[in-house]
Amino acid sequence: MKYVGHSVTLDKDKCCGCTICLKRCPTEAIRIINGKAVIFGNKCIDCGECIRVCPNHAKKAVVDTLDVLNSFEYTVALPAQTLYAQFPGMRDRNIVLTALKKLGFDDVFEVSVACDAISRAVTQDLYFDRLPDHVISSSCPTVVRIIRSQFPSLLPNLLNYRSPMELSARWAKKLAMEKTGLPKEKIGCVFISGCPAKATSSKHPLGENESYVDAVLSISEVYPLLQPLLKNIDRPEILARSGPLGVGWAKSGGEAYASQASHSLYADGIENVIDVLEALEDEKIHQARFIELNACPGGCVGGVLAIENPFIAKSRITHIMNHVTPTIPTGSLPEDDMHLDEEVRYNPALQLDSDVKQAMIKMMKIKELEKQFNGMDCGVCGAPSCHALAEDIIMGRGTEEQCIFRKCRKYEERIAQLEKTLEESCERKEHDSK
Ligand code: SF4
Ligand code: SF4
């Protein structure tokens, strides 16, 4: 998988330049250039909304394929909890975990084990007042990306724990090394994801020195391969390790509930996330001790790489949580290794200029230029809004000619000028002939 700064790729033959994704992108990262949708990588937060809305299925997430299993001597599947919610009537996680082994993985390690551990640690931290006020969960990579580029003042609020995906990969690798005696490089930890942002995270982890996730497979690829295997499992192996609270992280509110914070707030869907971050930045939120934000509607169950409707998936997660599944003990996991290696840093990619004075001047120029467009945000120019086009022009990646209204106005002005010249010339001729 080639890393290009985000996980979304375009099938140019299928893209008709309809502007639907352009209008949906919450960070104005898309432009239509030569009739095709192009993503500005520095603006993309990997929310997957453009994949979700494209009527032609021209956009898809770049993830690995099952062939990756051949690249390692020993492989461990790391299933996101969302995987359990894809199968009707599923109560026992062990059935899905056993099916993953039948698919070719040597072992499985639930990501919900890491969720359980993080929740336990956060509960303690909250109790002993070791976290910043209004601490924001760092488990959704899209939320972390939007904070680091658009809400840098909130970076100190981010929870300083590894993501469940990274933490479970570290632990799974450690256990596999102990079990097999193989070196780290020969063990492949493969995350099974409903979320394209996790693929980017594994290639470009934030706050981590390195990622322990060797590959990311989409639930939509694994699902049709698992389904026939499930039917033949009467006596599943006991492979589940986590408790119900970790499983509950798959749905919006599950992490906040597991934190046992005295006051918590949770929101899902990218617009709601942005609203909450704006309110936090404006100091309009006073009580929330723990804040859980998920970019996908309904939480991770709403990821674009999942199959099932997020509402149905949420109810299945609750069902699974309510049914006790036999589990094996987690063993000795190094719970002192749960924090990020470094703080997540501000991403200045959206700055107009590194010099504050120059940035202000550019901002004023953008506002001035924007006034000259018609304000309809029609998208015909290939930018999502008149403001975005003005910014593109000032930043040297667009031209005024792109605005069809401005072009028409220029033609009208030119025609009016020619008419005036003609009139004046006729009047002069008439005057000369008298
Ligand atoms: S939604 Fe975007 S990617 Fe899909 S066809 Fe329209 S312009 Fe192309
Ligand atoms: S993934 Fe999200 S942020 Fe990135 S281009 Fe698509 S809609 Fe925009």
CSV table of C-alpha atoms and ligand atoms in Angstrom, one decimal:
chain,number,residue,atom,x,y,z
A,1,MET,CA,0.0,0.0,0.0
A,2,LYS,CA,1.6,3.3,-1.1
A,3,TYR,CA,1.1,6.1,1.5
A,4,VAL,CA,-0.1,9.4,0.0
A,5,GLY,CA,-1.0,11.3,3.1
A,6,HIS,CA,-4.6,9.9,3.2
A,7,SER,CA,-6.3,6.7,2.4
A,8,VAL,CA,-8.8,7.8,-0.3
A,9,THR,CA,-8.1,7.0,-3.9
A,10,LEU,CA,-10.0,7.8,-7.1
A,11,ASP,CA,-11.1,5.7,-10.0
A,12,LYS,CA,-10.8,8.4,-12.6
A,13,ASP,CA,-12.9,6.4,-15.1
A,14,LYS,CA,-15.9,6.4,-12.7
A,15,CYS,CA,-15.6,10.1,-11.7
A,16,CYS,CA,-17.9,12.4,-13.7
A,17,GLY,CA,-16.9,15.5,-11.8
A,18,CYS,CA,-20.4,15.9,-10.3
A,19,THR,CA,-19.2,17.9,-7.3
A,20,ILE,CA,-21.2,15.9,-4.7
A,21,CYS,CA,-18.0,14.9,-2.8
A,22,LEU,CA,-16.7,18.4,-3.2
A,23,LYS,CA,-19.7,19.8,-1.4
A,24,ARG,CA,-19.6,17.1,1.3
A,25,CYS,CA,-16.0,17.4,2.3
A,26,PRO,CA,-15.9,19.0,5.8
A,27,THR,CA,-12.4,20.5,5.3
A,28,GLU,CA,-12.8,21.7,1.7
A,29,ALA,CA,-10.0,19.4,0.6
A,30,ILE,CA,-11.5,18.5,-2.8
A,31,ARG,CA,-11.3,20.3,-6.1
A,32,ILE,CA,-12.6,19.4,-9.5
A,33,ILE,CA,-9.7,19.7,-11.9
A,34,ASN,CA,-10.1,18.8,-15.5
A,35,GLY,CA,-13.4,17.2,-14.7
A,36,LYS,CA,-12.1,14.9,-12.0
A,37,ALA,CA,-12.1,15.1,-8.2
A,38,VAL,CA,-8.7,15.8,-6.7
A,39,ILE,CA,-7.8,15.7,-3.0
A,40,PHE,CA,-5.4,18.2,-1.4
A,41,GLY,CA,-3.6,15.8,0.9
A,42,ASN,CA,-2.7,18.4,3.4
A,43,LYS,CA,-6.3,19.3,4.0
A,44,CYS,CA,-7.7,15.8,4.1
A,45,ILE,CA,-8.6,14.4,7.6
A,46,ASP,CA,-9.5,11.0,6.3
A,47,CYS,CA,-13.1,11.1,7.4
A,48,GLY,CA,-14.2,9.0,4.5
A,49,GLU,CA,-17.3,11.2,3.8
A,50,CYS,CA,-16.3,11.5,0.1
A,51,ILE,CA,-16.3,7.7,-0.2
A,52,ARG,CA,-19.7,7.5,1.5
A,53,VAL,CA,-21.4,10.0,-0.8
A,54,CYS,CA,-20.0,9.3,-4.2
A,55,PRO,CA,-22.9,8.0,-6.3
A,56,ASN,CA,-20.6,6.4,-8.8
A,57,HIS,CA,-18.4,4.6,-6.3
A,58,ALA,CA,-15.4,6.4,-7.8
A,59,LYS,CA,-13.7,6.8,-4.4
A,60,LYS,CA,-12.5,4.0,-2.3
A,61,ALA,CA,-10.1,3.5,0.6
A,62,VAL,CA,-6.6,2.2,0.0
A,63,VAL,CA,-6.3,-0.9,2.3
A,64,ASP,CA,-4.3,-4.1,2.1
A,65,THR,CA,-5.4,-7.4,0.8
A,66,LEU,CA,-5.5,-10.9,2.3
A,67,ASP,CA,-2.4,-11.8,0.4
A,68,VAL,CA,-0.5,-9.9,3.1
A,69,LEU,CA,-0.7,-13.1,5.2
A,70,ASN,CA,2.0,-14.6,2.9
A,71,SER,CA,4.4,-11.9,3.9
A,72,PHE,CA,4.9,-13.1,7.5
A,73,GLU,CA,5.8,-16.4,9.2
A,74,TYR,CA,3.1,-15.8,11.9
A,75,THR,CA,0.0,-13.6,11.6
A,76,VAL,CA,-2.3,-12.2,14.2
A,77,ALA,CA,-5.7,-10.7,13.3
A,78,LEU,CA,-6.7,-7.6,15.3
A,79,PRO,CA,-10.5,-7.4,14.8
A,80,ALA,CA,-12.2,-4.0,15.5
A,81,GLN,CA,-15.3,-4.6,17.5
A,82,THR,CA,-17.4,-3.4,14.5
A,83,LEU,CA,-16.6,-6.7,12.8
A,84,TYR,CA,-18.8,-8.6,15.4
A,85,ALA,CA,-21.7,-6.4,14.6
A,86,GLN,CA,-21.8,-7.3,10.9
A,87,PHE,CA,-23.4,-10.7,11.4
A,88,PRO,CA,-27.1,-11.1,12.2
A,89,GLY,CA,-27.9,-13.0,15.5
A,90,MET,CA,-24.2,-12.9,16.6
A,91,ARG,CA,-23.9,-13.3,20.3
A,92,ASP,CA,-20.7,-15.1,20.8
A,93,ARG,CA,-17.5,-13.3,19.7
A,94,ASN,CA,-15.6,-16.5,19.8
A,95,ILE,CA,-17.4,-17.7,16.7
A,96,VAL,CA,-16.1,-14.7,14.7
A,97,LEU,CA,-12.6,-15.1,16.2
A,98,THR,CA,-12.5,-18.8,15.4
A,99,ALA,CA,-13.6,-18.0,11.8
A,100,LEU,CA,-10.7,-15.6,11.5
A,101,LYS,CA,-8.3,-18.4,12.3
A,102,LYS,CA,-10.0,-20.6,9.8
A,103,LEU,CA,-9.4,-17.8,7.2
A,104,GLY,CA,-5.7,-18.2,7.7
A,105,PHE,CA,-4.6,-16.2,10.7
A,106,ASP,CA,-2.4,-18.0,13.2
A,107,ASP,CA,-3.9,-16.2,16.1
A,108,VAL,CA,-6.4,-13.4,17.0
A,109,PHE,CA,-6.2,-10.6,19.5
A,110,GLU,CA,-9.2,-8.4,20.2
A,111,VAL,CA,-8.8,-4.7,19.9
A,112,SER,CA,-11.4,-4.4,22.7
A,113,VAL,CA,-8.8,-5.7,25.1
A,114,ALA,CA,-6.9,-2.5,24.6
A,115,CYS,CA,-10.1,-0.5,25.0
A,116,ASP,CA,-10.8,-2.2,28.3
A,117,ALA,CA,-7.3,-1.4,29.5
A,118,ILE,CA,-7.4,2.2,28.4
A,119,SER,CA,-10.8,2.7,30.1
A,120,ARG,CA,-9.5,1.2,33.3
A,121,ALA,CA,-6.5,3.6,33.2
A,122,VAL,CA,-8.6,6.6,32.4
A,123,THR,CA,-11.0,5.9,35.2
A,124,GLN,CA,-8.0,5.9,37.6
A,125,ASP,CA,-6.6,9.0,36.0
A,126,LEU,CA,-9.9,10.8,36.4
A,127,TYR,CA,-10.3,9.7,40.0
A,128,PHE,CA,-6.8,11.0,40.9
A,129,ASP,CA,-7.3,14.2,38.8
A,130,ARG,CA,-4.3,13.4,36.5
A,131,LEU,CA,-6.0,14.5,33.2
A,132,PRO,CA,-6.5,17.9,31.8
A,133,ASP,CA,-10.0,19.5,32.1
A,134,HIS,CA,-12.3,18.5,29.2
A,135,VAL,CA,-10.0,15.6,28.2
A,136,ILE,CA,-10.7,14.5,24.6
A,137,SER,CA,-10.4,10.9,23.6
A,138,SER,CA,-7.7,10.3,21.0
A,139,SER,CA,-9.1,7.0,19.7
A,140,CYS,CA,-10.7,8.4,16.5
A,141,PRO,CA,-7.8,9.3,14.1
A,142,THR,CA,-9.9,11.6,12.1
A,143,VAL,CA,-10.7,13.6,15.2
A,144,VAL,CA,-7.0,13.8,16.1
A,145,ARG,CA,-6.2,15.0,12.6
A,146,ILE,CA,-8.8,17.7,12.6
A,147,ILE,CA,-7.7,18.9,16.1
A,148,ARG,CA,-4.0,19.1,15.0
A,149,SER,CA,-4.8,21.1,11.9
A,150,GLN,CA,-7.9,23.2,12.7
A,151,PHE,CA,-8.1,23.3,16.5
A,152,PRO,CA,-4.5,23.4,17.7
A,153,SER,CA,-5.5,25.2,21.0
A,154,LEU,CA,-7.2,22.0,22.0
A,155,LEU,CA,-4.1,19.8,21.5
A,156,PRO,CA,-3.3,19.8,25.3
A,157,ASN,CA,-6.8,18.4,25.9
A,158,LEU,CA,-6.1,15.2,23.9
A,159,LEU,CA,-5.8,12.0,25.9
A,160,ASN,CA,-2.2,10.9,25.9
A,161,TYR,CA,-2.9,7.2,25.4
A,162,ARG,CA,-2.0,5.1,22.4
A,163,SER,CA,-5.0,4.3,20.2
A,164,PRO,CA,-6.6,0.9,20.9
A,165,MET,CA,-5.4,-0.3,17.4
A,166,GLU,CA,-1.8,0.5,18.2
A,167,LEU,CA,-1.9,-0.8,21.8
A,168,SER,CA,-3.5,-4.1,20.8
A,169,ALA,CA,-0.9,-4.5,18.0
A,170,ARG,CA,2.0,-3.9,20.5
A,171,TRP,CA,0.5,-6.4,22.9
A,172,ALA,CA,-0.4,-9.0,20.3
A,173,LYS,CA,3.2,-8.8,18.9
A,174,LYS,CA,4.7,-9.2,22.4
A,175,LEU,CA,2.5,-12.3,23.1
A,176,ALA,CA,3.3,-13.8,19.7
A,177,MET,CA,7.0,-13.3,20.1
A,178,GLU,CA,6.9,-15.0,23.5
A,179,LYS,CA,4.8,-17.9,22.1
A,180,THR,CA,6.7,-18.5,18.8
A,181,GLY,CA,10.2,-17.2,19.6
A,182,LEU,CA,10.1,-15.4,16.3
A,183,PRO,CA,11.5,-11.8,15.9
A,184,LYS,CA,9.1,-8.9,15.6
A,185,GLU,CA,9.5,-8.5,11.8
A,186,LYS,CA,8.3,-12.0,11.1
A,187,ILE,CA,5.1,-11.5,12.9
A,188,GLY,CA,2.3,-9.7,11.0
A,189,CYS,CA,-0.3,-7.8,13.1
A,190,VAL,CA,-3.3,-7.2,10.8
A,191,PHE,CA,-6.0,-4.8,11.8
A,192,ILE,CA,-9.5,-5.5,10.5
A,193,SER,CA,-11.1,-2.2,10.1
A,194,GLY,CA,-14.3,-0.5,9.3
A,195,CYS,CA,-12.5,2.8,9.1
A,196,PRO,CA,-10.2,4.1,6.3
A,197,ALA,CA,-8.5,6.6,8.7
A,198,LYS,CA,-7.0,3.6,10.5
A,199,ALA,CA,-5.1,2.6,7.3
A,200,THR,CA,-3.5,6.0,7.2
A,201,SER,CA,-2.8,5.9,10.9
A,202,SER,CA,-0.8,2.6,10.5
A,203,LYS,CA,1.3,4.2,7.8
A,204,HIS,CA,1.7,7.6,9.5
A,205,PRO,CA,1.0,7.2,13.3
A,206,LEU,CA,0.6,10.4,15.2
A,207,GLY,CA,2.4,10.6,18.6
A,208,GLU,CA,4.0,7.1,18.0
A,209,ASN,CA,7.6,6.5,17.0
A,210,GLU,CA,6.5,3.6,14.9
A,211,SER,CA,3.4,1.6,14.2
A,212,TYR,CA,3.1,-2.0,15.2
A,213,VAL,CA,0.3,-2.6,12.8
A,214,ASP,CA,1.7,-4.3,9.7
A,215,ALA,CA,-1.4,-4.2,7.5
A,216,VAL,CA,-5.0,-3.1,7.5
A,217,LEU,CA,-7.8,-5.1,5.9
A,218,SER,CA,-11.3,-3.7,5.4
A,219,ILE,CA,-14.3,-5.4,7.0
A,220,SER,CA,-16.0,-5.2,3.6
A,221,GLU,CA,-13.3,-7.5,2.1
A,222,VAL,CA,-13.2,-9.9,5.0
A,223,TYR,CA,-16.9,-10.1,5.6
A,224,PRO,CA,-17.9,-12.3,2.6
A,225,LEU,CA,-15.0,-14.6,3.3
A,226,LEU,CA,-16.0,-15.1,6.9
A,227,GLN,CA,-19.7,-15.5,6.4
A,228,PRO,CA,-19.6,-19.1,5.0
A,229,LEU,CA,-17.0,-20.1,7.6
A,230,LEU,CA,-19.3,-19.0,10.5
A,231,LYS,CA,-22.0,-21.5,9.6
A,232,ASN,CA,-19.7,-24.5,10.2
A,233,ILE,CA,-18.5,-23.5,13.6
A,234,ASP,CA,-20.5,-25.4,16.2
A,235,ARG,CA,-17.8,-25.4,18.9
A,236,PRO,CA,-15.8,-22.2,18.7
A,237,GLU,CA,-12.4,-21.9,20.3
A,238,ILE,CA,-12.3,-19.7,23.4
A,239,LEU,CA,-10.4,-16.8,22.0
A,240,ALA,CA,-12.2,-13.7,23.3
A,241,ARG,CA,-10.3,-11.8,26.0
A,242,SER,CA,-12.1,-8.6,26.6
A,243,GLY,CA,-15.0,-7.6,28.8
A,244,PRO,CA,-18.2,-6.0,27.5
A,245,LEU,CA,-17.1,-2.4,28.2
A,246,GLY,CA,-14.3,-2.7,25.6
A,247,VAL,CA,-16.7,-4.1,23.0
A,248,GLY,CA,-19.0,-1.2,23.7
A,249,TRP,CA,-16.4,1.3,22.3
A,250,ALA,CA,-17.7,0.4,18.9
A,251,LYS,CA,-20.8,2.6,19.3
A,252,SER,CA,-20.9,6.2,20.1
A,253,GLY,CA,-20.9,6.8,23.9
A,254,GLY,CA,-19.4,3.4,24.7
A,255,GLU,CA,-15.9,4.9,25.5
A,256,ALA,CA,-17.4,7.7,27.6
A,257,TYR,CA,-19.5,5.3,29.5
A,258,ALA,CA,-16.5,3.0,30.2
A,259,SER,CA,-14.5,5.9,31.4
A,260,GLN,CA,-16.9,6.3,34.4
A,261,ALA,CA,-16.4,10.1,34.2
A,262,SER,CA,-18.6,12.1,36.5
A,263,HIS,CA,-19.7,14.2,33.5
A,264,SER,CA,-19.0,13.1,30.0
A,265,LEU,CA,-20.0,14.3,26.6
A,266,TYR,CA,-20.1,12.2,23.4
A,267,ALA,CA,-20.8,13.2,19.8
A,268,ASP,CA,-20.7,11.4,16.5
A,269,GLY,CA,-20.8,12.5,12.8
A,270,ILE,CA,-18.2,14.9,11.5
A,271,GLU,CA,-20.4,18.1,11.7
A,272,ASN,CA,-21.3,17.4,15.3
A,273,VAL,CA,-17.7,16.8,16.1
A,274,ILE,CA,-16.7,20.1,14.6
A,275,ASP,CA,-19.6,21.9,16.5
A,276,VAL,CA,-18.3,20.4,19.8
A,277,LEU,CA,-14.7,21.4,19.1
A,278,GLU,CA,-15.8,24.9,18.2
A,279,ALA,CA,-17.8,25.1,21.4
A,280,LEU,CA,-14.9,23.9,23.4
A,281,GLU,CA,-12.5,26.4,21.8
A,282,ASP,CA,-15.0,29.1,22.6
A,283,GLU,CA,-15.2,27.9,26.2
A,284,LYS,CA,-18.9,27.2,25.9
A,285,ILE,CA,-18.5,23.7,27.4
A,286,HIS,CA,-18.0,23.8,31.2
A,287,GLN,CA,-18.9,20.5,32.7
A,288,ALA,CA,-17.7,17.7,30.5
A,289,ARG,CA,-14.9,16.0,32.2
A,290,PHE,CA,-14.4,13.4,29.4
A,291,ILE,CA,-15.3,14.0,25.8
A,292,GLU,CA,-15.6,11.2,23.3
A,293,LEU,CA,-15.8,12.3,19.6
A,294,ASN,CA,-16.3,9.9,16.7
A,295,ALA,CA,-16.2,11.2,13.1
A,296,CYS,CA,-18.5,8.5,11.8
A,297,PRO,CA,-22.2,8.5,12.4
A,298,GLY,CA,-23.1,6.2,15.3
A,299,GLY,CA,-19.4,5.7,16.2
A,300,CYS,CA,-17.0,3.2,14.7
A,301,VAL,CA,-19.9,1.0,13.6
A,302,GLY,CA,-20.7,3.8,11.1
A,303,GLY,CA,-17.3,3.5,9.3
A,304,VAL,CA,-17.4,3.4,5.5
A,305,LEU,CA,-15.6,0.1,5.3
A,306,ALA,CA,-18.3,-1.7,7.4
A,307,ILE,CA,-21.2,-3.4,5.7
A,308,GLU,CA,-24.1,-3.1,8.1
A,309,ASN,CA,-26.3,-0.1,8.8
A,310,PRO,CA,-24.8,1.6,11.8
A,311,PHE,CA,-28.1,1.6,13.8
A,312,ILE,CA,-28.5,-2.1,13.3
A,313,ALA,CA,-24.8,-2.6,14.1
A,314,LYS,CA,-25.2,-0.6,17.3
A,315,SER,CA,-28.1,-2.7,18.5
A,316,ARG,CA,-26.0,-5.8,17.8
A,317,ILE,CA,-23.1,-4.5,19.8
A,318,THR,CA,-25.5,-4.0,22.8
A,319,HIS,CA,-26.8,-7.5,22.3
A,320,ILE,CA,-23.2,-8.9,22.3
A,321,MET,CA,-22.4,-6.8,25.4
A,322,ASN,CA,-25.4,-8.2,27.2
A,323,HIS,CA,-24.4,-11.8,26.5
A,324,VAL,CA,-21.5,-13.2,28.5
A,325,THR,CA,-19.0,-14.8,26.2
A,326,PRO,CA,-16.4,-17.2,27.7
A,327,THR,CA,-13.1,-15.5,27.7
A,328,ILE,CA,-9.4,-16.4,28.3
A,329,PRO,CA,-7.3,-14.3,30.7
A,330,THR,CA,-5.4,-11.5,29.1
A,331,GLY,CA,-2.1,-12.6,30.7
A,332,SER,CA,0.7,-10.3,31.6
A,333,LEU,CA,0.4,-7.2,29.4
A,334,PRO,CA,2.7,-4.3,30.0
A,335,GLU,CA,0.2,-1.7,31.2
A,336,ASP,CA,3.1,0.8,31.7
A,337,ASP,CA,3.5,1.0,27.9
A,338,MET,CA,0.1,2.6,27.2
A,339,HIS,CA,1.1,6.3,26.7
A,340,LEU,CA,2.0,7.9,23.4
A,341,ASP,CA,5.7,8.3,22.7
A,342,GLU,CA,5.3,12.0,22.1
A,343,GLU,CA,2.6,14.7,22.1
A,344,VAL,CA,0.6,15.1,18.9
A,345,ARG,CA,1.9,18.2,17.3
A,346,TYR,CA,0.2,21.1,15.4
A,347,ASN,CA,0.0,20.6,11.7
A,348,PRO,CA,0.6,23.9,10.1
A,349,ALA,CA,-0.4,22.7,6.6
A,350,LEU,CA,-3.4,24.9,6.6
A,351,GLN,CA,-1.6,28.1,7.5
A,352,LEU,CA,-1.7,30.8,4.9
A,353,ASP,CA,1.8,31.8,5.8
A,354,SER,CA,4.3,31.0,8.5
A,355,ASP,CA,4.8,34.7,9.0
A,356,VAL,CA,1.7,36.0,11.0
A,357,LYS,CA,1.8,39.4,9.3
A,358,GLN,CA,1.9,37.9,5.9
A,359,ALA,CA,-0.9,35.5,6.9
A,360,MET,CA,-3.1,38.4,7.9
A,361,ILE,CA,-2.4,40.2,4.6
A,362,LYS,CA,-3.3,37.1,2.7
A,363,MET,CA,-6.5,36.7,4.8
A,364,MET,CA,-7.5,40.2,3.9
A,365,LYS,CA,-6.8,39.7,0.2
A,366,ILE,CA,-8.9,36.5,0.3
A,367,LYS,CA,-11.8,38.4,1.8
A,368,GLU,CA,-11.5,41.2,-0.7
A,369,LEU,CA,-11.4,38.8,-3.6
A,370,GLU,CA,-14.2,36.7,-2.3
A,371,LYS,CA,-16.5,39.8,-2.5
A,372,GLN,CA,-15.9,39.9,-6.2
A,373,PHE,CA,-17.5,36.5,-6.7
A,374,ASN,CA,-21.2,36.0,-6.7
A,375,GLY,CA,-21.4,34.2,-3.3
A,376,MET,CA,-23.5,31.3,-4.6
A,377,ASP,CA,-20.9,28.7,-3.7
A,378,CYS,CA,-22.0,27.0,-6.9
A,379,GLY,CA,-18.9,24.8,-7.3
A,380,VAL,CA,-18.8,25.3,-11.1
A,381,CYS,CA,-15.2,26.7,-10.7
A,382,GLY,CA,-14.1,23.4,-9.2
A,383,ALA,CA,-13.7,24.8,-5.7
A,384,PRO,CA,-16.3,24.1,-3.0
A,385,SER,CA,-17.1,27.7,-2.1
A,386,CYS,CA,-16.3,31.2,-3.3
A,387,HIS,CA,-14.1,31.6,-0.2
A,388,ALA,CA,-12.1,28.4,-1.2
A,389,LEU,CA,-11.6,29.7,-4.7
A,390,ALA,CA,-10.4,33.1,-3.4
A,391,GLU,CA,-8.0,31.2,-1.1
A,392,ASP,CA,-6.8,29.0,-4.0
A,393,ILE,CA,-6.1,32.1,-6.1
A,394,ILE,CA,-4.2,34.0,-3.3
A,395,MET,CA,-2.2,30.8,-2.5
A,396,GLY,CA,-1.3,30.5,-6.2
A,397,ARG,CA,-3.2,27.3,-7.0
A,398,GLY,CA,-6.2,28.8,-8.8
A,399,THR,CA,-7.2,31.6,-11.3
A,400,GLU,CA,-10.0,34.1,-11.4
A,401,GLU,CA,-10.9,32.7,-14.8
A,402,GLN,CA,-12.3,29.6,-13.0
A,403,CYS,CA,-15.3,31.7,-11.8
A,404,ILE,CA,-17.8,31.6,-14.7
A,405,PHE,CA,-19.8,34.5,-13.3
A,406,ARG,CA,-16.7,36.6,-13.0
A,407,LYS,CA,-15.8,35.6,-16.5
A,408,CYS,CA,-19.2,36.6,-17.8
A,409,ARG,CA,-19.0,39.9,-15.9
A,410,LYS,CA,-15.7,40.6,-17.5
A,411,TYR,CA,-17.1,39.8,-21.0
A,412,GLU,CA,-20.1,42.1,-20.2
A,413,GLU,CA,-17.8,44.9,-19.1
A,414,ARG,CA,-15.7,44.4,-22.2
A,415,ILE,CA,-18.8,44.4,-24.5
A,416,ALA,CA,-20.0,47.6,-22.7
A,417,GLN,CA,-16.6,49.2,-23.2
A,418,LEU,CA,-16.6,48.3,-26.9
A,419,GLU,CA,-20.1,49.6,-27.3
A,420,LYS,CA,-19.1,52.9,-25.6
A,421,THR,CA,-16.0,53.2,-27.9
A,422,LEU,CA,-18.2,52.5,-30.9
A,423,GLU,CA,-20.7,55.1,-29.8
A,424,GLU,CA,-18.0,57.7,-29.2
A,425,SER,CA,-16.5,57.0,-32.6
A,426,CYS,CA,-19.9,57.4,-34.3
A,427,GLU,CA,-20.5,60.7,-32.5
A,428,ARG,CA,-17.1,61.9,-33.5
A,429,LYS,CA,-17.7,61.0,-37.1
A,430,GLU,CA,-21.1,62.7,-37.0
A,431,HIS,CA,-19.5,65.8,-35.5
A,432,ASP,CA,-16.7,65.9,-38.1
A,433,SER,CA,-19.1,65.6,-41.0
A,434,LYS,CA,-21.2,68.6,-39.9
B,1,SF4,S1,-18.9,12.4,-6.0
B,1,SF4,FE1,-16.8,13.2,-6.4
B,1,SF4,S2,-15.6,11.3,-7.0
B,1,SF4,FE2,-17.8,10.8,-7.1
B,1,SF4,S3,-18.3,11.2,-9.3
B,1,SF4,FE3,-18.9,13.1,-8.2
B,1,SF4,S4,-17.0,14.3,-8.3
B,1,SF4,FE4,-16.4,12.2,-8.9
B,2,SF4,S1,-11.8,11.8,3.3
B,2,SF4,FE1,-13.0,13.5,4.3
B,2,SF4,S2,-11.5,15.2,4.5
B,2,SF4,FE2,-10.6,13.7,3.0
B,2,SF4,S3,-11.2,14.5,1.0
B,2,SF4,FE3,-12.7,12.9,1.6
B,2,SF4,S4,-14.4,14.1,2.6
B,2,SF4,FE4,-12.6,15.4,2.5
